[in-house]
Coordinates of C-alpha atoms in Angstrom, one line a residue:
X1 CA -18.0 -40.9 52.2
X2 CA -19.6 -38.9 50.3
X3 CA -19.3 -40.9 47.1
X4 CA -21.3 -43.6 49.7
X5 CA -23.9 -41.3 50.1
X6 CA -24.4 -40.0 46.5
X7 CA -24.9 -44.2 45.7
X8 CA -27.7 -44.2 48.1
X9 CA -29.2 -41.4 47.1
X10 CA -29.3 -42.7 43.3
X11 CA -30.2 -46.1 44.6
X12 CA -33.3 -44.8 46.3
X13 CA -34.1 -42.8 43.6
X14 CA -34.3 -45.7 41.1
X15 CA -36.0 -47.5 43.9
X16 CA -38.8 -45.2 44.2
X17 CA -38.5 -45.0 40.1
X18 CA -39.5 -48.3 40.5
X19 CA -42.1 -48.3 43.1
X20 CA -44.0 -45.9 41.1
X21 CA -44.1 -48.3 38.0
X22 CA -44.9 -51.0 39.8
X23 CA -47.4 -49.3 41.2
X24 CA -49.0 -48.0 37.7
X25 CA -49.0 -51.3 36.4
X26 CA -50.8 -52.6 38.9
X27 CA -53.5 -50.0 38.5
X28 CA -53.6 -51.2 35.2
X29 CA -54.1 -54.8 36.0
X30 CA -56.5 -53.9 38.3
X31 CA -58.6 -52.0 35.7
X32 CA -58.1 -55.0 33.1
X33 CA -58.9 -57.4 35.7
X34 CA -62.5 -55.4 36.4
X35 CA -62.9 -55.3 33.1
X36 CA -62.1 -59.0 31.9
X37 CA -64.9 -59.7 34.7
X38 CA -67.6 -57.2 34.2
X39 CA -67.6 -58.8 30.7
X40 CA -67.6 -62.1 31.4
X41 CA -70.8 -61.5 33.9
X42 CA -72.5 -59.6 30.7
X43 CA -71.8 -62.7 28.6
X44 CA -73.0 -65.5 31.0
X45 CA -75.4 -63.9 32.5
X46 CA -74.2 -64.1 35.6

């Protein structure tokens, strides 16, 4: 049993490991994406 629960607990850890990346590169993305379109509005004109 409580090899059971010590495999949760490192599965949810690595989970939330992964949630917080996730969640970083989407920031990222997010900022590139503003930034890929701010530009493209300065070079058209638009």
């Amino acid at each position: 049993m409580k090899k059971l629960y010590q495999q949760q607990k490192r599965e949810e850890e690595e989970s939330i490991a992964l949630v917080f990346q996730l969640a970083k590169q989407n920031e990222k993305a997010q900022a590139k994406n503003k930034s890929f379109w701010g530009e493209l509005k300065q070079i058209t004109g638009w």
